[in-house]
Structure formats: C-alpha cells, structure tokens
Amino acid sequence: RATPQDLDLYDLAREGGHSHRRILHSKDLTGAEVERALLSCLRGHENVTFLEHHTAIDLLVGNDQTCHGAVAMDSWGREIKIFRAKVTLLATGGLGRIYLHTTNPAIATGDGIAMAWRAGLPVANLEFIQFHPTSFHSPKGKTFLISEAVRGEDALLRRPDGEAFMRNYDERADLAPRDIVARAIDTEMKKHGLPNVFLDCSTMSPEFFADRFPAIKKLCNHHGVFPPEELIPVVPAAHYSCGGVVSDREAQTAMPGLLVAGEVAHTGIHGANRLASNSLLEALVFSHRATLSARNYLPNAPEPKAETPDWCRSWKAGKKIEKVRIEHGRGEIRWIMRDYVGIVRRTDRLEMALDRLNLIHNEVEGYVSEGHVTPSIVELRNMVQTAVLVVKSAISRHESRGLHYTLDYPEPLDHEAHDTVLTHNSD
C-alpha cells in the first residue's frame, strides 16, 4: 500500500472533478499499458488458452438456474461452439457503440448486458450514461478521446469566437465534473448552432504536450490538427455506462457460476456519475475479487450440463440476412440513441425511441428464431436489446440526478437516492 511519501516518487495526473493530483498514469495510454502488462503475463501461462476471433452469443443456463458456460461462434460465422464451464466471467466492456458518437471501440456493443438479460438476470442504473465532454470532432465521424488530463494541465474550452465559456456554468470552470462540462458544451453548441467547440492547449509548451500526450498529438496530427499551437475541435461523445449487470462486492451475480467485472458490471461504486479514472481502478479491483470468488465456488460447483439452445438446432452456416438490412438496423439504433437518449432528455422523446427500438428488436429476434445467426446479427441483437434497457431505465427515473438529466424532471427527488433495477418481473 502506497504511503504519501511513496506517491512523491510518481508523476500523478489530475482530471475533471479532482481537487488533487492523485492518478497514476503512463503518458496518455494508461489503460493500454495495463492491458499490455496483463496480456504479457497471461501469455506466459501454459494453462491459459486464448481463442481470438470468436463471438460469444449466449450464456448456457441449466434447469437449476446455474450458469454452465457459453455458446460462441467463430468470427466468420462458420461454426457454433459450446463451451461448458463451472465458472464463467463476463468482462465484455461497455455499450458506447449504441450511440452515433462514442469514444468506445467497435466491439463495445453492450454484449454482456444483453446476454445476461436474456439469461434472466437483473440490470441496474443503465440510464446513467457518461458522455465524455471532449472527443475529437471530425466531419467524417471519426472520433477519439481527448483525455480530461489535458484540461488538468490548464487547457481551456472555447467557442469559435475565442470565448472561454466554462466559468459561466461552474466555479470550477474547465475542471468541473464531466456531466457539467458535457451539458455546458451541448448548451453552447445548440445556442450558437455549432458543430463543435475547441480545446485550447496553448498554455503548454510543444515539448511538454508531446511528452505528456504523445498518442493524442499523433492522432490529432493524423487528422491535420497540430496542438498545442492549434485548437482541437471537440464534441461530447458516449463514453461510459455506470450501470450494468447487478453484482455484489465480490463480483458475483444472482446466478451461481456467473461472475462479472469491468464496465459490464453494476457494482454501485460509481453512483450516478463516475469520477474520472475510477473505471480502470474498478476493473482491476473487481477482476481480482472475481478470481477469489471463483476459487471459493469451484470446489463445490456442479458439473456443467446445460442443454444446447433451441436456435442452434435450426442454424446453418451460410444462412444469412442481407448485409444492408443489418447495417441499416445498426445505423438506426445509433441515430435514435443520439437524437432521443442523449445528454439532455425528455419523456416523449424517450417513449418515441422505445417504440422504434422495439420494432427493430422484434425484427432481429425473428432472424435468430429462424436460425439466421452470424457475428453481425449477434452484435445487432445485443445493441438493440441494450438500447431498449437503457431507454426503459431512463423512462423509469422521474428526476434529474448525476448523468441522467431530463427536462421533465429537472431537479433530484428529495428522498434518498435509489437504484433503477430492471428485472424480468418488472419488465
């Protein structure tokens, strides 16, 4: 455990909502460095097998309501594989790709949340979607994250006319929490008809910026923008889900044999508004707790024996839906979520979104029941199921709290804060 004296040895970063420099980092690629170190360690273990280019489809659930593994498919859609296991861990990441603008990678389509829901598990607090205030804006839609640590080094948000506007919204100005900054940018863009605002990094020297933010500099340069001398165009983008599959402090779900860790899980530690960098800490802590829970569970775990899902019997390789129908569905989901379930919400928009998403959901479930299962269908199915759950969660919260802001209920309720828990009984 680090002491205050130990921390003097490290280069600590400050981010939005932080009053002190307290974040251990590796340039602007901390998460990538953690992943590199973990993968390097795992690849050295002979009892660890990596199955890349596979897509998980559904969890295997026995008559005893215990998780007995998962059904998967190779990424070319040529073979269905059944993986039976005494313990299964969901670590599928987030859901940002259900939105048009997101900082998330292409694989973040809410897969674990949708799989768990179909298996009968409850989900919670999915209305609390964090929009990162500063993603790089490109007319072509290509985006990437501009870390809050950049504003932690005194960068300022400005309108195209040069006005620094954050003091008008919060006394902490550019270091206000993400939800405040994202709403401020959204307000400025709507008020002035702007496609984006700008991040001014000119308080930093070129040498400092290149050393502290090498990945951001490289990506900006690739898009023809050269900070710190030039302003960086930025817009808010879907970034993180504070909600997920309900779990306890030991990474256990309501289903024996199933553990969750990372963004797919709802542990409750983020409340209604995640503080910057706490997601990486959560993933590390709860992954460790999941291993301890697995060790405790394994000695008395039942032998996995769940039956193969019904749709597998009607599946045939090469049985495909036209790609244009899949791509249109994906695009429609992302536009619906951007236009009706974004930073500022309203009940009639949410209900309209739910109606349209339900139509897509029913269409996709029809594909699956007929045996039309491919990796792209699986992702589309998970996207629309997760989007429906996000909207239902948002409709059910009649207040504005944390990351959920609605014009119909602009104030938080007076009574103690509560979780929004969706179950199949309540559905």
PDB file of C-alpha atoms in Angstrom, residues 246-352:
ATOM      1  CA  VAL A 246     -26.231  -6.354 -10.937  1.00  0.00           C
ATOM      2  CA  SER A 247     -23.363  -7.760  -8.868  1.00  0.00           C
ATOM      3  CA  ASP A 248     -22.086  -7.645  -5.314  1.00  0.00           C
ATOM      4  CA  ARG A 249     -18.776  -6.514  -3.847  1.00  0.00           C
ATOM      5  CA  GLU A 250     -17.245  -9.907  -4.675  1.00  0.00           C
ATOM      6  CA  ALA A 251     -18.112  -9.696  -8.414  1.00  0.00           C
ATOM      7  CA  GLN A 252     -20.890 -12.292  -8.001  1.00  0.00           C
ATOM      8  CA  THR A 253     -24.218 -12.099  -9.841  1.00  0.00           C
ATOM      9  CA  ALA A 254     -27.598 -13.511  -8.821  1.00  0.00           C
ATOM     10  CA  MET A 255     -26.801 -16.598 -10.916  1.00  0.00           C
ATOM     11  CA  PRO A 256     -24.432 -19.201  -9.428  1.00  0.00           C
ATOM     12  CA  GLY A 257     -21.428 -19.798 -11.661  1.00  0.00           C
ATOM     13  CA  LEU A 258     -21.559 -16.351 -13.295  1.00  0.00           C
ATOM     14  CA  LEU A 259     -19.217 -13.510 -12.334  1.00  0.00           C
ATOM     15  CA  VAL A 260     -18.897 -10.031 -13.860  1.00  0.00           C
ATOM     16  CA  ALA A 261     -16.108  -7.448 -13.877  1.00  0.00           C
ATOM     17  CA  GLY A 262     -15.446  -4.136 -15.555  1.00  0.00           C
ATOM     18  CA  GLU A 263     -17.895  -1.860 -17.311  1.00  0.00           C
ATOM     19  CA  VAL A 264     -20.441  -4.626 -17.918  1.00  0.00           C
ATOM     20  CA  ALA A 265     -20.999  -4.857 -14.157  1.00  0.00           C
ATOM     21  CA  HIS A 266     -23.067  -2.672 -11.875  1.00  0.00           C
ATOM     22  CA  THR A 267     -21.132  -2.673  -8.613  1.00  0.00           C
ATOM     23  CA  GLY A 268     -22.645   0.577  -7.362  1.00  0.00           C
ATOM     24  CA  ILE A 269     -19.324   2.242  -6.655  1.00  0.00           C
ATOM     25  CA  HIS A 270     -19.812   4.924  -9.332  1.00  0.00           C
ATOM     26  CA  GLY A 271     -23.191   6.050  -8.060  1.00  0.00           C
ATOM     27  CA  ALA A 272     -24.906   8.248 -10.628  1.00  0.00           C
ATOM     28  CA  ASN A 273     -21.759   9.839 -12.024  1.00  0.00           C
ATOM     29  CA  ARG A 274     -18.368   8.172 -12.399  1.00  0.00           C
ATOM     30  CA  LEU A 275     -15.306  10.163 -11.371  1.00  0.00           C
ATOM     31  CA  ALA A 276     -12.548  10.219 -13.975  1.00  0.00           C
ATOM     32  CA  SER A 277     -10.156   7.230 -13.912  1.00  0.00           C
ATOM     33  CA  ASN A 278     -12.208   5.243 -11.387  1.00  0.00           C
ATOM     34  CA  SER A 279     -13.325   2.805 -14.082  1.00  0.00           C
ATOM     35  CA  LEU A 280      -9.831   1.421 -14.540  1.00  0.00           C
ATOM     36  CA  LEU A 281      -9.443   1.072 -10.777  1.00  0.00           C
ATOM     37  CA  GLU A 282     -12.808  -0.705 -10.567  1.00  0.00           C
ATOM     38  CA  ALA A 283     -11.853  -3.157 -13.322  1.00  0.00           C
ATOM     39  CA  LEU A 284      -8.608  -4.070 -11.567  1.00  0.00           C
ATOM     40  CA  VAL A 285     -10.123  -4.445  -8.104  1.00  0.00           C
ATOM     41  CA  PHE A 286     -13.206  -6.436  -9.126  1.00  0.00           C
ATOM     42  CA  SER A 287     -11.315  -8.680 -11.530  1.00  0.00           C
ATOM     43  CA  HIS A 288      -9.150  -9.665  -8.587  1.00  0.00           C
ATOM     44  CA  ARG A 289     -12.227 -10.228  -6.413  1.00  0.00           C
ATOM     45  CA  ALA A 290     -13.765 -12.340  -9.180  1.00  0.00           C
ATOM     46  CA  THR A 291     -10.781 -14.699  -9.101  1.00  0.00           C
ATOM     47  CA  LEU A 292     -11.161 -15.079  -5.341  1.00  0.00           C
ATOM     48  CA  SER A 293     -14.889 -15.781  -5.713  1.00  0.00           C
ATOM     49  CA  ALA A 294     -14.175 -18.356  -8.421  1.00  0.00           C
ATOM     50  CA  ARG A 295     -11.684 -20.156  -6.180  1.00  0.00           C
ATOM     51  CA  ASN A 296     -14.234 -20.313  -3.371  1.00  0.00           C
ATOM     52  CA  TYR A 297     -17.008 -21.556  -5.680  1.00  0.00           C
ATOM     53  CA  LEU A 298     -15.145 -24.194  -7.705  1.00  0.00           C
ATOM     54  CA  PRO A 299     -14.719 -26.936  -5.062  1.00  0.00           C
ATOM     55  CA  ASN A 300     -18.492 -27.390  -4.728  1.00  0.00           C
ATOM     56  CA  ALA A 301     -19.571 -26.310  -8.215  1.00  0.00           C
ATOM     57  CA  PRO A 302     -21.918 -28.674 -10.102  1.00  0.00           C
ATOM     58  CA  GLU A 303     -20.753 -30.316 -13.304  1.00  0.00           C
ATOM     59  CA  PRO A 304     -21.784 -28.162 -16.296  1.00  0.00           C
ATOM     60  CA  LYS A 305     -24.571 -29.894 -18.222  1.00  0.00           C
ATOM     61  CA  ALA A 306     -26.899 -27.247 -19.695  1.00  0.00           C
ATOM     62  CA  GLU A 307     -28.695 -28.159 -22.913  1.00  0.00           C
ATOM     63  CA  THR A 308     -27.829 -26.534 -26.226  1.00  0.00           C
ATOM     64  CA  PRO A 309     -30.168 -23.573 -27.021  1.00  0.00           C
ATOM     65  CA  ASP A 310     -33.084 -24.317 -29.372  1.00  0.00           C
ATOM     66  CA  TRP A 311     -31.959 -21.904 -32.095  1.00  0.00           C
ATOM     67  CA  CYS A 312     -28.697 -23.880 -32.528  1.00  0.00           C
ATOM     68  CA  ARG A 313     -30.690 -26.787 -33.951  1.00  0.00           C
ATOM     69  CA  SER A 314     -32.071 -24.670 -36.808  1.00  0.00           C
ATOM     70  CA  TRP A 315     -28.796 -22.864 -37.508  1.00  0.00           C
ATOM     71  CA  LYS A 316     -26.955 -23.496 -40.733  1.00  0.00           C
ATOM     72  CA  ALA A 317     -23.652 -21.983 -41.810  1.00  0.00           C
ATOM     73  CA  GLY A 318     -24.113 -19.546 -44.652  1.00  0.00           C
ATOM     74  CA  LYS A 319     -27.729 -18.780 -43.778  1.00  0.00           C
ATOM     75  CA  LYS A 320     -27.523 -15.007 -43.830  1.00  0.00           C
ATOM     76  CA  ILE A 321     -29.631 -11.862 -43.836  1.00  0.00           C
ATOM     77  CA  GLU A 322     -28.734  -9.205 -46.413  1.00  0.00           C
ATOM     78  CA  LYS A 323     -25.942  -7.014 -45.080  1.00  0.00           C
ATOM     79  CA  VAL A 324     -27.821  -3.824 -45.957  1.00  0.00           C
ATOM     80  CA  ARG A 325     -30.601  -4.771 -43.507  1.00  0.00           C
ATOM     81  CA  ILE A 326     -28.090  -5.308 -40.711  1.00  0.00           C
ATOM     82  CA  GLU A 327     -26.197  -2.087 -41.370  1.00  0.00           C
ATOM     83  CA  HIS A 328     -29.429  -0.103 -41.625  1.00  0.00           C
ATOM     84  CA  GLY A 329     -30.527  -1.511 -38.258  1.00  0.00           C
ATOM     85  CA  ARG A 330     -27.238  -0.601 -36.613  1.00  0.00           C
ATOM     86  CA  GLY A 331     -27.361   2.912 -38.030  1.00  0.00           C
ATOM     87  CA  GLU A 332     -30.970   3.461 -36.992  1.00  0.00           C
ATOM     88  CA  ILE A 333     -30.236   2.384 -33.407  1.00  0.00           C
ATOM     89  CA  ARG A 334     -27.291   4.770 -33.148  1.00  0.00           C
ATOM     90  CA  TRP A 335     -29.211   7.740 -34.579  1.00  0.00           C
ATOM     91  CA  ILE A 336     -32.207   7.062 -32.314  1.00  0.00           C
ATOM     92  CA  MET A 337     -29.958   6.973 -29.255  1.00  0.00           C
ATOM     93  CA  ARG A 338     -28.132  10.147 -30.273  1.00  0.00           C
ATOM     94  CA  ASP A 339     -31.273  12.146 -31.048  1.00  0.00           C
ATOM     95  CA  TYR A 340     -33.591  10.950 -28.250  1.00  0.00           C
ATOM     96  CA  VAL A 341     -31.481   9.460 -25.434  1.00  0.00           C
ATOM     97  CA  GLY A 342     -28.524  11.847 -25.253  1.00  0.00           C
ATOM     98  CA  ILE A 343     -27.159  14.334 -22.751  1.00  0.00           C
ATOM     99  CA  VAL A 344     -30.474  16.179 -22.254  1.00  0.00           C
ATOM    100  CA  ARG A 345     -33.624  14.022 -22.307  1.00  0.00           C
ATOM    101  CA  ARG A 346     -37.388  14.375 -22.383  1.00  0.00           C
ATOM    102  CA  THR A 347     -40.064  11.754 -21.700  1.00  0.00           C
ATOM    103  CA  ASP A 348     -41.836  11.994 -25.056  1.00  0.00           C
ATOM    104  CA  ARG A 349     -38.535  11.543 -26.882  1.00  0.00           C
ATOM    105  CA  LEU A 350     -37.676   8.533 -24.742  1.00  0.00           C
ATOM    106  CA  GLU A 351     -41.055   6.926 -25.433  1.00  0.00           C
ATOM    107  CA  MET A 352     -40.642   7.562 -29.152  1.00  0.00           C
TER     108      MET A 352
END
